[in-house]
PDB file of C-alpha atoms in Angstrom:
ATOM      1  CA  UNK A   1       1.810   5.607  21.958  1.00  0.00           C
ATOM      2  CA  UNK A   2       0.463   8.516  24.198  1.00  0.00           C
ATOM      3  CA  UNK A   3      -2.134   9.292  21.502  1.00  0.00           C
ATOM      4  CA  UNK A   4      -3.383   5.810  21.441  1.00  0.00           C
ATOM      5  CA  UNK A   5      -3.560   5.563  25.292  1.00  0.00           C
ATOM      6  CA  UNK A   6      -5.369   8.994  25.474  1.00  0.00           C
ATOM      7  CA  UNK A   7      -7.842   7.857  22.752  1.00  0.00           C
ATOM      8  CA  UNK A   8      -8.638   4.669  24.853  1.00  0.00           C
ATOM      9  CA  UNK A   9      -9.195   6.695  28.035  1.00  0.00           C
ATOM     10  CA  UNK A  10     -11.001   9.642  26.533  1.00  0.00           C
ATOM     11  CA  UNK A  11     -12.588   8.121  23.644  1.00  0.00           C
ATOM     12  CA  UNK A  12     -14.870   5.536  25.202  1.00  0.00           C
ATOM     13  CA  UNK A  13     -18.648   5.981  24.448  1.00  0.00           C
ATOM     14  CA  UNK A  14     -21.197   6.235  26.995  1.00  0.00           C
ATOM     15  CA  UNK A  15     -19.147   8.321  29.459  1.00  0.00           C
ATOM     16  CA  UNK A  16     -20.616  11.699  30.341  1.00  0.00           C
ATOM     17  CA  UNK A  17     -19.720  14.719  32.499  1.00  0.00           C
ATOM     18  CA  UNK A  18     -16.081  15.638  32.950  1.00  0.00           C
ATOM     19  CA  UNK A  19     -14.586  12.692  30.881  1.00  0.00           C
ATOM     20  CA  UNK A  20     -16.936  13.772  27.934  1.00  0.00           C
ATOM     21  CA  UNK A  21     -15.623  17.298  28.153  1.00  0.00           C
ATOM     22  CA  UNK A  22     -12.098  16.248  28.452  1.00  0.00           C
ATOM     23  CA  UNK A  23     -12.654  14.037  25.250  1.00  0.00           C
ATOM     24  CA  UNK A  24     -13.802  17.137  23.428  1.00  0.00           C
ATOM     25  CA  UNK A  25     -11.129  19.352  24.757  1.00  0.00           C
ATOM     26  CA  UNK A  26      -8.400  16.829  23.803  1.00  0.00           C
ATOM     27  CA  UNK A  27      -9.452  16.244  20.159  1.00  0.00           C
ATOM     28  CA  UNK A  28     -10.303  19.876  19.538  1.00  0.00           C
ATOM     29  CA  UNK A  29      -6.910  20.841  20.830  1.00  0.00           C
ATOM     30  CA  UNK A  30      -5.243  18.028  18.768  1.00  0.00           C
ATOM     31  CA  UNK A  31      -6.908  19.208  15.523  1.00  0.00           C
ATOM     32  CA  UNK A  32      -5.456  22.700  16.216  1.00  0.00           C
ATOM     33  CA  UNK A  33      -1.976  21.862  17.350  1.00  0.00           C
ATOM     34  CA  UNK A  34      -1.146  18.711  15.159  1.00  0.00           C
ATOM     35  CA  UNK A  35      -0.865  20.912  11.872  1.00  0.00           C
ATOM     36  CA  UNK A  36       1.676  23.360  13.579  1.00  0.00           C
ATOM     37  CA  UNK A  37       3.700  20.337  14.954  1.00  0.00           C
ATOM     38  CA  UNK A  38       3.620  18.702  11.604  1.00  0.00           C
ATOM     39  CA  UNK A  39       4.588  21.838   9.568  1.00  0.00           C
ATOM     40  CA  UNK A  40       7.536  22.707  12.198  1.00  0.00           C
ATOM     41  CA  UNK A  41       8.622  18.978  11.979  1.00  0.00           C
ATOM     42  CA  UNK A  42       8.701  19.003   8.147  1.00  0.00           C
ATOM     43  CA  UNK A  43      10.676  22.379   8.120  1.00  0.00           C
ATOM     44  CA  UNK A  44      13.071  21.041  10.745  1.00  0.00           C
ATOM     45  CA  UNK A  45      13.726  17.854   8.674  1.00  0.00           C
ATOM     46  CA  UNK A  46      14.242  19.920   5.388  1.00  0.00           C
ATOM     47  CA  UNK A  47      16.563  22.561   7.113  1.00  0.00           C
ATOM     48  CA  UNK A  48      18.462  19.808   8.869  1.00  0.00           C
ATOM     49  CA  UNK A  49      18.865  17.809   5.700  1.00  0.00           C
ATOM     50  CA  UNK A  50      20.292  20.816   3.902  1.00  0.00           C
ATOM     51  CA  UNK A  51      22.407  21.808   6.770  1.00  0.00           C
ATOM     52  CA  UNK A  52      23.803  18.315   6.865  1.00  0.00           C
ATOM     53  CA  UNK A  53      24.909  18.556   3.271  1.00  0.00           C
ATOM     54  CA  UNK A  54      26.233  22.156   3.260  1.00  0.00           C
ATOM     55  CA  UNK A  55      27.366  22.503   6.913  1.00  0.00           C
ATOM     56  CA  UNK A  56      30.388  20.183   6.767  1.00  0.00           C
ATOM     57  CA  UNK A  57      31.693  21.894   3.722  1.00  0.00           C
ATOM     58  CA  UNK A  58      31.344  25.363   5.036  1.00  0.00           C
ATOM     59  CA  UNK A  59      32.966  24.134   8.218  1.00  0.00           C
ATOM     60  CA  UNK A  60      35.829  22.658   6.134  1.00  0.00           C
ATOM     61  CA  UNK A  61      36.342  25.948   4.378  1.00  0.00           C
ATOM     62  CA  UNK A  62      35.847  28.532   7.158  1.00  0.00           C
ATOM     63  CA  UNK A  63      37.071  26.387   9.997  1.00  0.00           C
ATOM     64  CA  UNK A  64      34.107  26.620  12.187  1.00  0.00           C
ATOM     65  CA  UNK A  65      30.458  25.581  12.240  1.00  0.00           C
ATOM     66  CA  UNK A  66      27.882  28.232  10.667  1.00  0.00           C
ATOM     67  CA  UNK A  67      24.464  27.876  12.596  1.00  0.00           C
ATOM     68  CA  UNK A  68      21.506  28.459  10.470  1.00  0.00           C
ATOM     69  CA  UNK A  69      22.966  27.640   7.095  1.00  0.00           C
ATOM     70  CA  UNK A  70      20.299  25.016   6.222  1.00  0.00           C
ATOM     71  CA  UNK A  71      17.533  27.650   6.585  1.00  0.00           C
ATOM     72  CA  UNK A  72      19.443  30.272   4.558  1.00  0.00           C
ATOM     73  CA  UNK A  73      20.381  27.814   1.789  1.00  0.00           C
ATOM     74  CA  UNK A  74      16.894  26.461   1.695  1.00  0.00           C
ATOM     75  CA  UNK A  75      15.252  29.866   1.471  1.00  0.00           C
ATOM     76  CA  UNK A  76      17.722  30.835  -1.277  1.00  0.00           C
ATOM     77  CA  UNK A  77      17.080  27.692  -3.280  1.00  0.00           C
ATOM     78  CA  UNK A  78      13.267  28.494  -3.229  1.00  0.00           C
ATOM     79  CA  UNK A  79      13.880  32.025  -4.326  1.00  0.00           C
ATOM     80  CA  UNK A  80      16.395  30.983  -6.959  1.00  0.00           C
ATOM     81  CA  UNK A  81      13.959  28.389  -8.284  1.00  0.00           C
ATOM     82  CA  UNK A  82      11.259  30.973  -8.514  1.00  0.00           C
ATOM     83  CA  UNK A  83      13.500  33.281 -10.433  1.00  0.00           C
ATOM     84  CA  UNK A  84      14.632  30.633 -12.831  1.00  0.00           C
ATOM     85  CA  UNK A  85      11.103  29.813 -13.501  1.00  0.00           C
ATOM     86  CA  UNK A  86      10.351  33.333 -14.799  1.00  0.00           C
ATOM     87  CA  UNK A  87      12.519  33.188 -17.849  1.00  0.00           C
ATOM     88  CA  UNK A  88      12.874  31.001 -20.861  1.00  0.00           C
ATOM     89  CA  UNK A  89      16.287  29.396 -20.130  1.00  0.00           C
ATOM     90  CA  UNK A  90      15.214  28.829 -16.501  1.00  0.00           C
ATOM     91  CA  UNK A  91      12.134  27.035 -17.556  1.00  0.00           C
ATOM     92  CA  UNK A  92      13.986  24.877 -19.983  1.00  0.00           C
ATOM     93  CA  UNK A  93      16.507  23.835 -17.084  1.00  0.00           C
ATOM     94  CA  UNK A  94      13.750  23.184 -14.705  1.00  0.00           C
ATOM     95  CA  UNK A  95      11.827  21.122 -17.356  1.00  0.00           C
ATOM     96  CA  UNK A  96      14.827  19.020 -17.662  1.00  0.00           C
ATOM     97  CA  UNK A  97      15.105  18.338 -14.122  1.00  0.00           C
ATOM     98  CA  UNK A  98      11.461  17.486 -14.005  1.00  0.00           C
ATOM     99  CA  UNK A  99      11.751  14.932 -16.571  1.00  0.00           C
ATOM    100  CA  UNK A 100      14.459  13.221 -14.632  1.00  0.00           C
ATOM    101  CA  UNK A 101      11.949  12.819 -11.742  1.00  0.00           C
ATOM    102  CA  UNK A 102       9.048  11.631 -13.826  1.00  0.00           C
ATOM    103  CA  UNK A 103      11.253   8.861 -15.390  1.00  0.00           C
ATOM    104  CA  UNK A 104      11.263   6.899 -11.974  1.00  0.00           C
ATOM    105  CA  UNK A 105       7.937   5.205 -11.423  1.00  0.00           C
ATOM    106  CA  UNK A 106       7.358   5.584  -7.810  1.00  0.00           C
ATOM    107  CA  UNK A 107       9.024   9.114  -7.548  1.00  0.00           C
ATOM    108  CA  UNK A 108       6.879  10.080 -10.526  1.00  0.00           C
ATOM    109  CA  UNK A 109       3.680   9.200  -8.822  1.00  0.00           C
ATOM    110  CA  UNK A 110       4.480  10.927  -5.598  1.00  0.00           C
ATOM    111  CA  UNK A 111       5.959  14.059  -7.268  1.00  0.00           C
ATOM    112  CA  UNK A 112       3.261  14.538  -9.802  1.00  0.00           C
ATOM    113  CA  UNK A 113       0.506  14.164  -6.908  1.00  0.00           C
ATOM    114  CA  UNK A 114       2.288  16.653  -4.653  1.00  0.00           C
ATOM    115  CA  UNK A 115       2.645  19.138  -7.462  1.00  0.00           C
ATOM    116  CA  UNK A 116      -0.946  19.045  -8.543  1.00  0.00           C
ATOM    117  CA  UNK A 117      -2.255  19.414  -4.926  1.00  0.00           C
ATOM    118  CA  UNK A 118       0.144  22.328  -4.140  1.00  0.00           C
ATOM    119  CA  UNK A 119      -0.841  24.116  -7.378  1.00  0.00           C
ATOM    120  CA  UNK A 120      -4.467  23.544  -6.730  1.00  0.00           C
ATOM    121  CA  UNK A 121      -4.186  25.109  -3.127  1.00  0.00           C
ATOM    122  CA  UNK A 122      -1.859  27.975  -4.166  1.00  0.00           C
ATOM    123  CA  UNK A 123      -2.903  29.512  -7.442  1.00  0.00           C
ATOM    124  CA  UNK A 124      -3.962  28.185 -10.683  1.00  0.00           C
ATOM    125  CA  UNK A 125      -6.726  26.084  -9.723  1.00  0.00           C
ATOM    126  CA  UNK A 126      -8.608  28.536  -7.494  1.00  0.00           C
ATOM    127  CA  UNK A 127      -8.523  30.834 -10.523  1.00  0.00           C
ATOM    128  CA  UNK A 128     -10.109  28.499 -12.732  1.00  0.00           C
ATOM    129  CA  UNK A 129     -12.931  27.449 -10.267  1.00  0.00           C
ATOM    130  CA  UNK A 130     -15.569  30.265 -10.043  1.00  0.00           C
ATOM    131  CA  UNK A 131     -18.093  28.943  -7.563  1.00  0.00           C
ATOM    132  CA  UNK A 132     -18.587  26.052  -5.142  1.00  0.00           C
ATOM    133  CA  UNK A 133     -21.771  24.038  -5.750  1.00  0.00           C
ATOM    134  CA  UNK A 134     -23.545  20.800  -4.917  1.00  0.00           C
ATOM    135  CA  UNK A 135     -24.552  18.473  -7.813  1.00  0.00           C
ATOM    136  CA  UNK A 136     -26.542  15.336  -7.621  1.00  0.00           C
ATOM    137  CA  UNK A 137     -23.813  12.881  -8.722  1.00  0.00           C
ATOM    138  CA  UNK A 138     -23.038  10.062  -9.261  1.00  0.00           C
ATOM    139  CA  UNK A 139     -26.593   8.701  -8.700  1.00  0.00           C
ATOM    140  CA  UNK A 140     -29.852  10.081  -7.537  1.00  0.00           C
ATOM    141  CA  UNK A 141     -29.965  10.960  -3.784  1.00  0.00           C
ATOM    142  CA  UNK A 142     -26.151  11.221  -3.657  1.00  0.00           C
ATOM    143  CA  UNK A 143     -24.571  14.753  -3.815  1.00  0.00           C
ATOM    144  CA  UNK A 144     -21.034  15.763  -4.609  1.00  0.00           C
ATOM    145  CA  UNK A 145     -18.911  18.880  -4.003  1.00  0.00           C
ATOM    146  CA  UNK A 146     -18.173  20.610  -7.353  1.00  0.00           C
ATOM    147  CA  UNK A 147     -16.801  23.768  -8.848  1.00  0.00           C
ATOM    148  CA  UNK A 148     -18.299  25.771 -11.694  1.00  0.00           C
ATOM    149  CA  UNK A 149     -15.656  26.200 -14.447  1.00  0.00           C
ATOM    150  CA  UNK A 150     -17.718  27.659 -17.157  1.00  0.00           C
ATOM    151  CA  UNK A 151     -20.789  29.768 -17.505  1.00  0.00           C
ATOM    152  CA  UNK A 152     -23.666  29.687 -20.067  1.00  0.00           C
ATOM    153  CA  UNK A 153     -22.621  30.560 -23.543  1.00  0.00           C
ATOM    154  CA  UNK A 154     -24.390  31.248 -26.826  1.00  0.00           C
ATOM    155  CA  UNK A 155     -27.894  31.218 -25.011  1.00  0.00           C
ATOM    156  CA  UNK A 156     -27.283  27.660 -23.566  1.00  0.00           C
ATOM    157  CA  UNK A 157     -28.658  26.847 -20.173  1.00  0.00           C
ATOM    158  CA  UNK A 158     -25.898  24.331 -19.458  1.00  0.00           C
ATOM    159  CA  UNK A 159     -23.147  25.015 -16.865  1.00  0.00           C
ATOM    160  CA  UNK A 160     -19.786  23.302 -17.062  1.00  0.00           C
ATOM    161  CA  UNK A 161     -19.052  21.719 -13.557  1.00  0.00           C
ATOM    162  CA  UNK A 162     -16.048  20.024 -12.223  1.00  0.00           C
ATOM    163  CA  UNK A 163     -16.422  17.234  -9.720  1.00  0.00           C
ATOM    164  CA  UNK A 164     -12.907  16.800  -8.102  1.00  0.00           C
ATOM    165  CA  UNK A 165     -11.779  13.606  -6.614  1.00  0.00           C
ATOM    166  CA  UNK A 166     -10.428  13.399  -2.935  1.00  0.00           C
ATOM    167  CA  UNK A 167      -7.653  14.117  -1.934  1.00  0.00           C
ATOM    168  CA  UNK A 168      -6.350  15.249  -5.316  1.00  0.00           C
ATOM    169  CA  UNK A 169      -8.696  17.996  -6.659  1.00  0.00           C
ATOM    170  CA  UNK A 170      -6.744  18.260  -9.922  1.00  0.00           C
ATOM    171  CA  UNK A 171      -8.438  15.118 -11.109  1.00  0.00           C
ATOM    172  CA  UNK A 172     -12.151  14.326 -11.448  1.00  0.00           C
ATOM    173  CA  UNK A 173     -15.066  14.405 -13.753  1.00  0.00           C
ATOM    174  CA  UNK A 174     -16.351  17.217 -16.028  1.00  0.00           C
ATOM    175  CA  UNK A 175     -20.232  17.492 -16.118  1.00  0.00           C
ATOM    176  CA  UNK A 176     -22.394  19.688 -18.190  1.00  0.00           C
ATOM    177  CA  UNK A 177     -25.698  20.448 -16.193  1.00  0.00           C
ATOM    178  CA  UNK A 178     -28.686  22.626 -16.494  1.00  0.00           C
ATOM    179  CA  UNK A 179     -28.479  25.537 -13.956  1.00  0.00           C
ATOM    180  CA  UNK A 180     -31.537  24.409 -12.118  1.00  0.00           C
ATOM    181  CA  UNK A 181     -29.794  21.140 -11.274  1.00  0.00           C
ATOM    182  CA  UNK A 182     -26.930  23.112  -9.619  1.00  0.00           C
ATOM    183  CA  UNK A 183     -27.098  24.081  -5.730  1.00  0.00           C
ATOM    184  CA  UNK A 184     -24.994  27.072  -5.111  1.00  0.00           C
ATOM    185  CA  UNK A 185     -23.064  26.956  -1.660  1.00  0.00           C
ATOM    186  CA  UNK A 186     -22.164  29.921   0.476  1.00  0.00           C
ATOM    187  CA  UNK A 187     -18.393  28.842   0.484  1.00  0.00           C
ATOM    188  CA  UNK A 188     -15.287  30.341  -1.003  1.00  0.00           C
ATOM    189  CA  UNK A 189     -13.198  28.422  -3.573  1.00  0.00           C
ATOM    190  CA  UNK A 190     -10.404  28.080  -1.303  1.00  0.00           C
ATOM    191  CA  UNK A 191     -12.457  26.591   1.574  1.00  0.00           C
ATOM    192  CA  UNK A 192     -13.967  24.221  -1.048  1.00  0.00           C
ATOM    193  CA  UNK A 193     -10.465  22.998  -1.990  1.00  0.00           C
ATOM    194  CA  UNK A 194      -9.574  22.609   1.609  1.00  0.00           C
ATOM    195  CA  UNK A 195     -12.689  20.537   2.065  1.00  0.00           C
ATOM    196  CA  UNK A 196     -11.888  18.140  -0.933  1.00  0.00           C
ATOM    197  CA  UNK A 197      -8.246  17.736   0.042  1.00  0.00           C
ATOM    198  CA  UNK A 198      -8.876  16.963   3.705  1.00  0.00           C
ATOM    199  CA  UNK A 199     -11.697  14.475   2.883  1.00  0.00           C
ATOM    200  CA  UNK A 200     -14.220  16.589   4.610  1.00  0.00           C
ATOM    201  CA  UNK A 201     -12.197  16.860   7.807  1.00  0.00           C
ATOM    202  CA  UNK A 202     -11.558  20.689   7.292  1.00  0.00           C
ATOM    203  CA  UNK A 203     -14.869  22.553   7.016  1.00  0.00           C
ATOM    204  CA  UNK A 204     -15.221  26.468   6.629  1.00  0.00           C
ATOM    205  CA  UNK A 205     -15.525  28.354   9.909  1.00  0.00           C
ATOM    206  CA  UNK A 206     -19.139  28.722  10.957  1.00  0.00           C
ATOM    207  CA  UNK A 207     -20.473  26.876   7.858  1.00  0.00           C
ATOM    208  CA  UNK A 208     -23.475  24.809   8.841  1.00  0.00           C
ATOM    209  CA  UNK A 209     -24.219  23.306   5.619  1.00  0.00           C
ATOM    210  CA  UNK A 210     -26.696  26.216   4.753  1.00  0.00           C
ATOM    211  CA  UNK A 211     -27.131  26.607   0.937  1.00  0.00           C
ATOM    212  CA  UNK A 212     -28.465  29.219  -1.337  1.00  0.00           C
ATOM    213  CA  UNK A 213     -30.269  28.554  -4.555  1.00  0.00           C
ATOM    214  CA  UNK A 214     -29.560  30.265  -7.863  1.00  0.00           C
ATOM    215  CA  UNK A 215     -32.152  32.360  -9.580  1.00  0.00           C
ATOM    216  CA  UNK A 216     -33.029  29.234 -11.571  1.00  0.00           C
ATOM    217  CA  UNK A 217     -32.688  26.856  -8.598  1.00  0.00           C
ATOM    218  CA  UNK A 218     -34.730  23.865  -7.710  1.00  0.00           C
ATOM    219  CA  UNK A 219     -37.234  25.948  -5.695  1.00  0.00           C
ATOM    220  CA  UNK A 220     -38.418  27.561  -8.841  1.00  0.00           C
ATOM    221  CA  UNK A 221     -38.371  24.388 -10.650  1.00  0.00           C
ATOM    222  CA  UNK A 222     -40.616  22.694  -7.921  1.00  0.00           C
ATOM    223  CA  UNK A 223     -43.061  25.667  -7.904  1.00  0.00           C
ATOM    224  CA  UNK A 224     -43.296  25.364 -11.712  1.00  0.00           C
ATOM    225  CA  UNK A 225     -43.918  21.707 -11.383  1.00  0.00           C
ATOM    226  CA  UNK A 226     -46.660  22.350  -8.814  1.00  0.00           C
TER     227      UNK A 226
END
């Protein structure tokens, strides 16, 4: 309710001076603070849930309440799951548990989407993507953020380019384009993934949309055409 009230007061157009500065300060602060609050809230919910399951059992056994047990158990479960995933029997066991999740229609959709997004942000997908680029897709005059996934091979001038969907960058379209039709961006793969997942809300620090062309970029193509 407070956020809606503040937006109504500070978000009115046509107001200058101090109200406009307050509007800027408020939403800048909100963008910075909100991720921290949401992260803390998520951790609090998870730790509280685990503590609610394990706490009463330990209290029954030990005769007293053990503070912080939810945090310790949650961290232990994460470490234990990671250890299981590094050996063959553990992977079989985790695969069996995953199949149980994927048999429930609604749970399957949520689980698979979250799994793909987390993997994309943490490890595998960043290694597969080599460079952030812009391509003219899906029609002339419209540009999409993309990632180069394969270089030129066997003397071919074609590049393998992956155009991800928002907010799930693990799905999208694979294009094969000549290098002169690709515009290279001065942006890291991690920042590119953040830009896709956030729907353009999170932009790289200090990035002003400046681009750099490849050696076979459009500038060379235009010079040749002239």
